[in-house]
């Protein structure tokens, strides 16, 4: 088959090659559980958490559950001494079931039903986020029990998800919320922001921290109670198919900006993606193939309605691998199993000739993948296999 010019080299989708140990682990897991699978490596969770904690030594990390709300992730991070960022009653229930102490949690959804607030309070969470007066008013009846953060908006069109489009207020609106809270006897503990998921430029944090420092000063000058907390959100980047700064390098200017804050200000963060993205590897198998318009189509048992949902809901491009590497390369398409034509994982990639049952591996699949998967067409979601939960093993799966 002739290879068109526009065809990408498959290797350009792959980061580091799979080691022999990784291949053996993948093959034995499929032999035991079948495909599709998600291999969740708790060692990778530990390493990511420790790396971020080391890079941000003065910051209390609250893992944001949403990218991978899995009990093994919660247990692994709990053992590391992490705190948790919750956004829904389902997330409250998950941490509660795993025995997380409520003092280690914050609830950061800026828009909540009264039942969401009551469920979190019943568990014991005390810190909540607001970004408007309507939301503040919901806390009047709970004023003795809560401490609030006011979320500010800092737009970021370069991020995978510009969360400040949907949430957060400006400095003037924040002042109005803080003043009203004083009138209503509600304790405003501090400020929060999220500069956008997969933010690759640390200056976004630096600018936001500077703006929050000015606002904290303004609060004091207005005779309002001083704020004691700054929550710098999530957004820390990981390497998919393009390089990003090392986390140490990325956090250097952030630490410098945090050092300018008054000593009385305690700093929190809500990392999600950074902690879990490298920790999960997906394994799909080929159900069938066909030649269409000059390319070989491979139909996998996992796709964008399943573990690859991030291709739609997130902007991630996952590094892909096949176990078979040798032989002539053909222009190919990797498609998901459902009847929908948008269910395509990758097009115009060069692959050796693959057979039914051959495996396709995707790395960096821990964040916003299984969390947003569906059961469309009744294709079962990938089974998650938890690795290295109890002991720190010598060899990590995800290299
Ligand atoms: C309030 C809040 N905190 C934390 C996160 C986690 O962000 P990330 O996965 O980019 O670190 C999100 C993501 O949507 C969020 O909305």
Short mmCIF file of C-alpha atoms and ligand atoms in Angstrom, two decimals:
data_model
loop_
_atom_site.label_atom_id
_atom_site.label_comp_id
_atom_site.label_asym_id
_atom_site.label_seq_id
_atom_site.Cartn_x
_atom_site.Cartn_y
_atom_site.Cartn_z
CA UNK A 1 0.00 0.00 0.00
CA UNK A 2 1.36 3.45 -0.93
CA UNK A 3 2.01 5.71 2.02
CA UNK A 4 0.63 9.21 1.66
CA UNK A 5 2.79 12.23 2.49
CA UNK A 6 0.53 13.46 5.27
CA UNK A 7 0.91 10.22 7.20
CA UNK A 8 2.50 10.66 10.60
CA UNK A 9 5.12 8.29 11.82
CA UNK A 10 3.57 6.16 14.55
CA UNK A 11 6.66 6.64 16.69
CA UNK A 12 5.95 10.35 16.86
CA UNK A 13 2.91 9.37 18.93
CA UNK A 14 5.03 7.32 21.31
CA UNK A 15 7.19 8.61 24.10
CA UNK A 16 9.54 6.11 25.69
CA UNK A 17 9.43 2.59 24.32
CA UNK A 18 7.90 -0.14 26.48
CA UNK A 19 10.41 -2.20 28.44
CA UNK A 20 10.39 -5.97 28.38
CA UNK A 21 9.00 -6.04 31.93
CA UNK A 22 6.19 -3.73 30.95
CA UNK A 23 5.34 -5.88 27.93
CA UNK A 24 5.29 -9.00 30.11
CA UNK A 25 3.06 -7.30 32.66
CA UNK A 26 0.66 -6.12 29.96
CA UNK A 27 0.48 -9.55 28.36
CA UNK A 28 -0.02 -11.38 31.65
CA UNK A 29 -2.71 -8.91 32.75
CA UNK A 30 -4.62 -9.43 29.49
CA UNK A 31 -4.22 -13.20 29.86
CA UNK A 32 -5.72 -12.95 33.36
CA UNK A 33 -8.45 -10.31 32.92
CA UNK A 34 -9.02 -9.95 29.17
CA UNK A 35 -9.10 -6.63 27.31
CA UNK A 36 -9.76 -3.74 27.45
CA UNK A 37 -7.81 -2.90 30.60
CA UNK A 38 -6.55 0.11 32.48
CA UNK A 39 -3.42 -0.63 34.50
CA UNK A 40 -3.27 1.73 37.47
CA UNK A 41 0.21 1.96 38.99
CA UNK A 42 0.11 3.29 42.56
CA UNK A 43 3.90 3.74 42.55
CA UNK A 44 3.49 6.34 39.83
CA UNK A 45 0.88 8.13 41.99
CA UNK A 46 3.35 8.22 44.89
CA UNK A 47 6.17 9.48 42.70
CA UNK A 48 4.06 12.25 41.16
CA UNK A 49 2.74 13.35 44.56
CA UNK A 50 6.22 13.41 46.07
CA UNK A 51 7.67 15.26 43.08
CA UNK A 52 5.03 17.99 43.29
CA UNK A 53 5.33 18.25 47.08
CA UNK A 54 9.09 18.62 46.73
CA UNK A 55 8.65 21.25 44.03
CA UNK A 56 6.14 23.21 46.16
CA UNK A 57 7.48 22.64 49.69
CA UNK A 58 5.39 25.32 51.39
CA UNK A 59 2.10 24.28 49.78
CA UNK A 60 -0.46 21.82 51.21
CA UNK A 61 -1.53 19.60 48.32
CA UNK A 62 -5.20 18.62 48.08
CA UNK A 63 -5.58 15.97 45.37
CA UNK A 64 -8.56 16.91 43.17
CA UNK A 65 -10.47 13.65 42.80
CA UNK A 66 -12.21 14.46 39.52
CA UNK A 67 -9.60 13.21 37.00
CA UNK A 68 -9.41 9.76 38.60
CA UNK A 69 -11.84 9.13 41.46
CA UNK A 70 -10.57 5.64 42.28
CA UNK A 71 -10.45 4.17 45.81
CA UNK A 72 -6.87 2.91 45.34
CA UNK A 73 -5.73 6.42 44.40
CA UNK A 74 -7.38 7.82 47.53
CA UNK A 75 -5.81 5.14 49.74
CA UNK A 76 -2.36 5.61 48.19
CA UNK A 77 -2.45 9.38 48.65
CA UNK A 78 -3.92 9.12 52.14
CA UNK A 79 -0.91 7.01 53.12
CA UNK A 80 1.34 9.74 51.67
CA UNK A 81 -0.32 12.28 54.00
CA UNK A 82 -2.14 14.09 51.19
CA UNK A 83 -5.26 16.20 51.58
CA UNK A 84 -8.21 16.06 49.16
CA UNK A 85 -10.21 18.48 47.04
CA UNK A 86 -13.86 17.44 46.64
CA UNK A 87 -16.55 18.80 44.35
CA UNK A 88 -19.57 16.52 44.68
CA UNK A 89 -21.40 14.32 47.16
CA UNK A 90 -20.11 11.28 45.26
CA UNK A 91 -16.55 12.42 45.93
CA UNK A 92 -17.41 13.07 49.58
CA UNK A 93 -18.69 9.49 49.84
CA UNK A 94 -15.58 8.08 48.19
CA UNK A 95 -13.13 9.71 50.61
CA UNK A 96 -15.39 8.94 53.56
CA UNK A 97 -15.51 5.25 52.60
CA UNK A 98 -11.72 5.18 52.45
CA UNK A 99 -11.44 6.68 55.95
CA UNK A 100 -10.07 10.12 55.04
CA UNK A 101 -10.37 12.52 57.97
CA UNK A 102 -12.70 15.38 57.01
CA UNK A 103 -10.17 17.96 58.28
CA UNK A 104 -8.04 16.91 55.31
CA UNK A 105 -10.68 17.97 52.78
CA UNK A 106 -11.93 21.11 51.08
CA UNK A 107 -14.99 21.42 48.85
CA UNK A 108 -14.24 23.63 45.86
CA UNK A 109 -17.24 23.50 43.55
CA UNK A 110 -18.24 27.16 43.24
CA UNK A 111 -21.93 26.36 42.57
CA UNK A 112 -23.69 23.95 44.92
CA UNK A 113 -27.14 22.76 45.84
CA UNK A 114 -28.09 23.02 49.49
CA UNK A 115 -27.98 19.21 49.63
CA UNK A 116 -24.36 19.24 48.39
CA UNK A 117 -23.42 21.62 51.20
CA UNK A 118 -25.32 19.58 53.80
CA UNK A 119 -23.73 16.29 52.69
CA UNK A 120 -20.23 17.76 52.89
CA UNK A 121 -20.96 19.36 56.28
CA UNK A 122 -22.39 16.10 57.62
CA UNK A 123 -19.11 14.42 56.68
CA UNK A 124 -17.14 17.23 58.35
CA UNK A 125 -15.76 19.36 55.53
CA UNK A 126 -15.59 22.98 56.63
CA UNK A 127 -13.93 24.84 53.74
CA UNK A 128 -16.07 25.73 50.71
CA UNK A 129 -15.69 28.00 47.69
CA UNK A 130 -18.00 30.77 46.46
CA UNK A 131 -17.70 33.15 43.53
CA UNK A 132 -20.93 35.16 43.72
CA UNK A 133 -23.44 36.60 46.19
CA UNK A 134 -26.14 34.07 45.36
CA UNK A 135 -23.76 31.31 46.47
CA UNK A 136 -22.66 33.24 49.56
CA UNK A 137 -26.26 33.55 50.66
CA UNK A 138 -26.57 29.74 50.73
CA UNK A 139 -24.07 29.73 53.61
CA UNK A 140 -25.98 32.17 55.88
CA UNK A 141 -27.66 29.29 57.69
CA UNK A 142 -24.33 27.47 58.14
CA UNK A 143 -22.26 30.51 59.12
CA UNK A 144 -21.07 28.94 62.40
CA UNK A 145 -19.72 25.88 60.61
CA UNK A 146 -17.96 27.09 57.50
CA UNK A 147 -14.89 28.93 56.25
CA UNK A 148 -15.08 30.17 52.68
CA UNK A 149 -12.65 30.86 49.88
CA UNK A 150 -13.61 33.38 47.19
CA UNK A 151 -12.66 32.12 43.74
CA UNK A 152 -11.18 34.58 41.30
CA UNK A 153 -11.19 34.24 37.52
CA UNK A 154 -7.98 34.41 35.47
CA UNK A 155 -8.69 33.53 31.84
CA UNK A 156 -6.22 31.26 30.01
CA UNK A 157 -7.01 30.37 26.41
CA UNK A 158 -3.84 28.24 26.10
CA UNK A 159 -4.88 25.68 28.74
CA UNK A 160 -6.64 22.39 27.87
CA UNK A 161 -9.59 23.68 29.89
CA UNK A 162 -9.97 27.40 30.62
CA UNK A 163 -11.91 26.92 33.85
CA UNK A 164 -12.11 30.66 34.52
CA UNK A 165 -14.56 30.97 31.64
CA UNK A 166 -17.16 29.22 33.76
CA UNK A 167 -16.13 30.04 37.33
CA UNK A 168 -14.57 32.84 39.34
CA UNK A 169 -15.16 36.53 39.84
CA UNK A 170 -13.11 39.70 39.42
CA UNK A 171 -11.48 41.69 42.22
CA UNK A 172 -14.36 44.15 42.52
CA UNK A 173 -16.92 41.35 42.81
CA UNK A 174 -14.69 39.59 45.35
CA UNK A 175 -14.62 42.75 47.50
CA UNK A 176 -18.44 42.87 47.37
CA UNK A 177 -18.64 39.20 48.46
CA UNK A 178 -16.14 39.72 51.30
CA UNK A 179 -17.98 42.85 52.55
CA UNK A 180 -21.35 41.10 52.46
CA UNK A 181 -19.90 38.08 54.26
CA UNK A 182 -18.84 40.37 57.10
CA UNK A 183 -22.38 41.70 57.34
CA UNK A 184 -23.76 38.15 57.38
CA UNK A 185 -21.13 36.94 59.89
CA UNK A 186 -19.68 34.41 57.45
CA UNK A 187 -15.96 33.74 57.79
CA UNK A 188 -14.04 34.35 54.57
CA UNK A 189 -10.81 32.44 54.99
CA UNK A 190 -9.11 33.38 51.75
CA UNK A 191 -8.97 33.38 47.97
CA UNK A 192 -8.68 30.68 45.33
CA UNK A 193 -8.16 30.39 41.61
CA UNK A 194 -7.54 27.79 38.89
CA UNK A 195 -5.39 28.99 35.99
CA UNK A 196 -6.65 26.21 33.68
CA UNK A 197 -5.90 22.53 33.32
CA UNK A 198 -2.53 21.62 31.72
CA UNK A 199 -1.17 25.15 31.99
CA UNK A 200 2.32 25.07 30.49
CA UNK A 201 3.35 28.64 31.37
CA UNK A 202 4.05 29.20 35.09
CA UNK A 203 3.70 32.95 34.61
CA UNK A 204 -0.09 32.39 34.71
CA UNK A 205 0.26 31.35 38.37
CA UNK A 206 2.70 34.17 39.11
CA UNK A 207 0.28 36.78 37.73
CA UNK A 208 -2.67 35.27 39.60
CA UNK A 209 -0.73 35.11 42.88
CA UNK A 210 0.28 38.77 42.43
CA UNK A 211 -3.34 39.79 41.80
CA UNK A 212 -4.49 37.88 44.88
CA UNK A 213 -1.77 39.50 47.01
CA UNK A 214 -3.02 42.96 45.93
CA UNK A 215 -6.60 41.99 46.72
CA UNK A 216 -5.59 40.72 50.16
CA UNK A 217 -3.96 44.11 50.78
CA UNK A 218 -7.11 45.88 49.59
CA UNK A 219 -9.21 43.81 52.00
CA UNK A 220 -7.09 44.95 54.95
CA UNK A 221 -7.17 48.58 53.79
CA UNK A 222 -10.97 48.40 53.58
CA UNK A 223 -11.06 47.42 57.28
CA UNK A 224 -12.28 43.90 56.51
CA UNK A 225 -10.87 40.84 58.35
CA UNK A 226 -7.47 39.81 56.92
CA UNK A 227 -7.44 36.71 54.70
CA UNK A 228 -5.29 33.81 55.82
CA UNK A 229 -5.38 31.35 52.90
CA UNK A 230 -4.54 31.28 49.21
CA UNK A 231 -5.53 28.25 47.13
CA UNK A 232 -3.57 28.21 43.85
CA UNK A 233 -5.74 25.46 42.29
CA UNK A 234 -4.64 22.73 39.91
CA UNK A 235 -3.42 22.93 36.34
CA UNK A 236 0.15 21.59 36.72
CA UNK A 237 1.23 20.13 33.37
CA UNK A 238 2.39 16.66 32.34
CA UNK A 239 4.13 15.46 29.18
CA UNK A 240 1.81 13.84 26.64
CA UNK A 241 3.27 14.05 23.13
CA UNK A 242 4.97 17.42 23.60
CA UNK A 243 7.61 18.37 26.13
CA UNK A 244 6.71 20.44 29.17
CA UNK A 245 9.04 21.94 31.79
CA UNK A 246 10.15 19.66 34.61
CA UNK A 247 7.95 20.23 37.65
CA UNK A 248 10.90 21.70 39.62
CA UNK A 249 11.56 24.24 36.89
CA UNK A 250 7.85 24.97 36.49
CA UNK A 251 7.36 25.63 40.21
CA UNK A 252 10.43 27.85 40.71
CA UNK A 253 8.73 31.13 39.70
CA UNK A 254 5.57 30.06 41.54
CA UNK A 255 7.55 29.59 44.76
CA UNK A 256 9.22 32.97 44.24
CA UNK A 257 5.79 34.61 43.91
CA UNK A 258 4.49 32.76 46.99
CA UNK A 259 7.50 33.98 48.99
CA UNK A 260 6.25 37.54 48.49
CA UNK A 261 3.01 36.78 50.37
CA UNK A 262 2.76 37.72 54.06
CA UNK A 263 3.97 34.89 56.36
CA UNK A 264 0.47 34.66 57.79
CA UNK A 265 -0.94 33.32 54.51
CA UNK A 266 -1.21 29.54 54.25
CA UNK A 267 -1.06 28.21 50.69
CA UNK A 268 -3.02 25.25 49.27
CA UNK A 269 -3.15 23.68 45.83
CA UNK A 270 -5.64 21.31 44.15
CA UNK A 271 -3.60 19.25 41.66
CA UNK A 272 -5.44 16.56 39.73
CA UNK A 273 -3.95 15.73 36.34
CA UNK A 274 -0.31 16.00 37.48
CA UNK A 275 -0.78 13.38 40.19
CA UNK A 276 -2.61 10.76 38.13
CA UNK A 277 -1.98 11.22 34.39
CA UNK A 278 1.21 9.12 34.19
CA UNK A 279 -0.20 6.46 36.50
CA UNK A 280 -2.56 4.67 34.13
CA UNK A 281 -1.86 2.72 30.94
CA UNK A 282 -4.65 1.48 28.72
CA UNK A 283 -4.56 -1.81 26.87
CA UNK A 284 -7.04 -2.43 24.06
CA UNK A 285 -7.18 -5.34 21.65
CA UNK A 286 -8.03 -5.44 17.97
CA UNK A 287 -11.53 -6.81 17.26
CA UNK A 288 -11.32 -6.63 13.48
CA UNK A 289 -9.86 -4.72 10.54
CA UNK A 290 -10.80 -3.48 7.07
CA UNK A 291 -9.19 -1.54 4.23
CA UNK A 292 -10.92 1.76 3.51
CA UNK A 293 -9.76 4.57 1.24
CA UNK A 294 -6.11 3.54 1.28
CA UNK A 295 -5.78 2.98 5.01
CA UNK A 296 -6.11 -0.07 7.22
CA UNK A 297 -8.78 0.43 9.84
CA UNK A 298 -8.30 -1.41 13.12
CA UNK A 299 -11.36 -1.67 15.34
CA UNK A 300 -10.34 -1.77 19.02
CA UNK A 301 -12.44 -2.86 21.99
CA UNK A 302 -11.93 0.57 23.65
CA UNK A 303 -12.49 4.01 22.13
CA UNK A 304 -13.64 7.55 22.65
CA UNK A 305 -16.87 6.50 24.36
CA UNK A 306 -14.67 4.53 26.77
CA UNK A 307 -11.15 5.14 28.11
CA UNK A 308 -10.28 7.52 25.24
CA UNK A 309 -13.09 9.92 26.17
CA UNK A 310 -10.36 12.47 26.93
CA UNK A 311 -9.89 12.87 23.19
CA UNK A 312 -13.29 14.57 23.23
CA UNK A 313 -13.56 16.05 26.74
CA UNK A 314 -9.89 16.88 27.26
CA UNK A 315 -7.20 17.94 24.80
CA UNK A 316 -4.71 15.18 25.57
CA UNK A 317 -2.90 13.23 22.84
CA UNK A 318 -1.91 9.96 24.46
CA UNK A 319 1.38 8.28 23.46
CA UNK A 320 0.37 5.10 21.60
CA UNK A 321 2.29 1.84 21.22
CA UNK A 322 1.80 -1.53 19.62
CA UNK A 323 3.60 -4.56 20.94
CA UNK A 324 4.45 -5.55 17.38
CA UNK A 325 6.98 -3.04 16.01
CA UNK A 326 8.81 -4.75 13.13
CA UNK A 327 7.96 -5.14 9.46
CA UNK A 328 6.59 -2.92 6.76
CA UNK A 329 4.54 0.07 7.93
CA UNK A 330 1.10 0.91 6.56
CA UNK A 331 -1.09 3.98 6.80
CA UNK A 332 -3.59 3.03 9.47
CA UNK A 333 -6.55 4.18 11.56
CA UNK A 334 -7.21 3.14 15.16
CA UNK A 335 -10.91 3.22 15.79
CA UNK A 336 -13.12 2.49 18.78
CA UNK A 337 -15.72 -0.28 18.86
CA UNK A 338 -19.02 1.63 18.75
CA UNK A 339 -21.21 2.23 15.73
CA UNK A 340 -20.48 5.95 15.74
CA UNK A 341 -18.08 7.31 13.11
CA UNK A 342 -16.59 9.90 15.51
CA UNK A 343 -15.31 6.99 17.57
CA UNK A 344 -11.78 7.19 16.12
CA UNK A 345 -8.65 7.35 18.28
CA UNK A 346 -6.01 8.14 15.65
CA UNK A 347 -5.91 8.44 11.87
CA UNK A 348 -3.06 8.52 9.35
CA UNK A 349 -0.58 6.75 11.54
CA UNK A 350 2.06 4.30 10.41
CA UNK A 351 1.72 0.82 11.88
CA UNK A 352 3.03 -2.62 11.09
CA UNK A 353 0.38 -5.06 9.88
CA UNK A 354 -1.63 -6.05 12.96
CA UNK A 355 -3.84 -9.09 13.57
CA UNK A 356 -7.09 -9.55 15.44
CA UNK A 357 -6.27 -9.87 19.14
CA UNK A 358 -3.05 -7.77 18.91
CA UNK A 359 -2.74 -5.18 21.65
CA UNK A 360 -2.62 -1.38 21.39
CA UNK A 361 -1.20 0.41 24.41
CA UNK A 362 -1.75 4.05 25.40
CA UNK A 363 0.29 5.70 28.14
CA UNK A 364 -0.49 8.78 30.22
CA UNK A 365 -4.10 7.66 30.52
CA UNK A 366 -4.71 8.46 34.20
CA UNK A 367 -6.44 11.84 34.01
CA UNK A 368 -9.90 12.55 32.64
CA UNK A 369 -10.16 9.20 30.79
CA UNK A 370 -12.06 6.50 32.70
CA UNK A 371 -13.62 9.32 34.75
CA UNK A 372 -15.52 10.52 31.69
CA UNK A 373 -16.04 7.11 30.00
CA UNK A 374 -19.55 5.93 29.09
CA UNK A 375 -21.24 2.59 28.40
CA UNK A 376 -22.53 3.70 24.99
CA UNK A 377 -23.61 0.77 22.79
CA UNK A 378 -23.28 -1.40 25.93
CA UNK A 379 -19.56 -1.76 25.36
CA UNK A 380 -18.28 -2.40 28.86
CA UNK A 381 -15.80 0.08 30.27
CA UNK A 382 -12.21 -1.11 30.61
CA UNK A 383 -11.50 -3.11 33.76
CA UNK A 384 -9.00 -1.34 36.05
CA UNK A 385 -6.15 -3.46 37.42
CA UNK A 386 -4.47 -1.89 40.46
CA UNK A 387 -0.71 -2.44 40.68
CA UNK A 388 1.75 -1.78 43.50
CA UNK A 389 -0.82 -0.60 45.99
CA UNK A 390 0.72 -2.00 49.14
CA UNK A 391 4.43 -2.09 48.51
CA UNK A 392 6.70 0.24 46.65
CA UNK A 393 8.03 -2.06 43.95
CA UNK A 394 11.44 -1.83 42.36
CA UNK A 395 10.11 -1.47 38.85
CA UNK A 396 7.42 1.02 37.89
CA UNK A 397 5.11 0.05 35.10
CA UNK A 398 4.99 3.52 33.68
CA UNK A 399 8.55 4.39 32.80
C1 LIG B 1 -11.88 23.35 41.19
C2 LIG B 1 -10.87 22.46 40.54
N1 LIG B 1 -9.77 22.13 41.24
C3 LIG B 1 -8.83 21.31 40.73
C4 LIG B 1 -8.98 20.78 39.46
C5 LIG B 1 -7.91 19.87 38.94
O1 LIG B 1 -7.22 20.50 37.92
P1 LIG B 1 -6.01 19.79 37.16
O2 LIG B 1 -6.44 18.40 36.85
O3 LIG B 1 -5.79 20.63 35.99
O4 LIG B 1 -4.84 19.81 38.10
C6 LIG B 1 -10.09 21.14 38.67
C7 LIG B 1 -10.26 20.61 37.33
O5 LIG B 1 -11.29 20.74 36.69
C8 LIG B 1 -11.07 21.99 39.24
O6 LIG B 1 -12.18 22.33 38.55
#
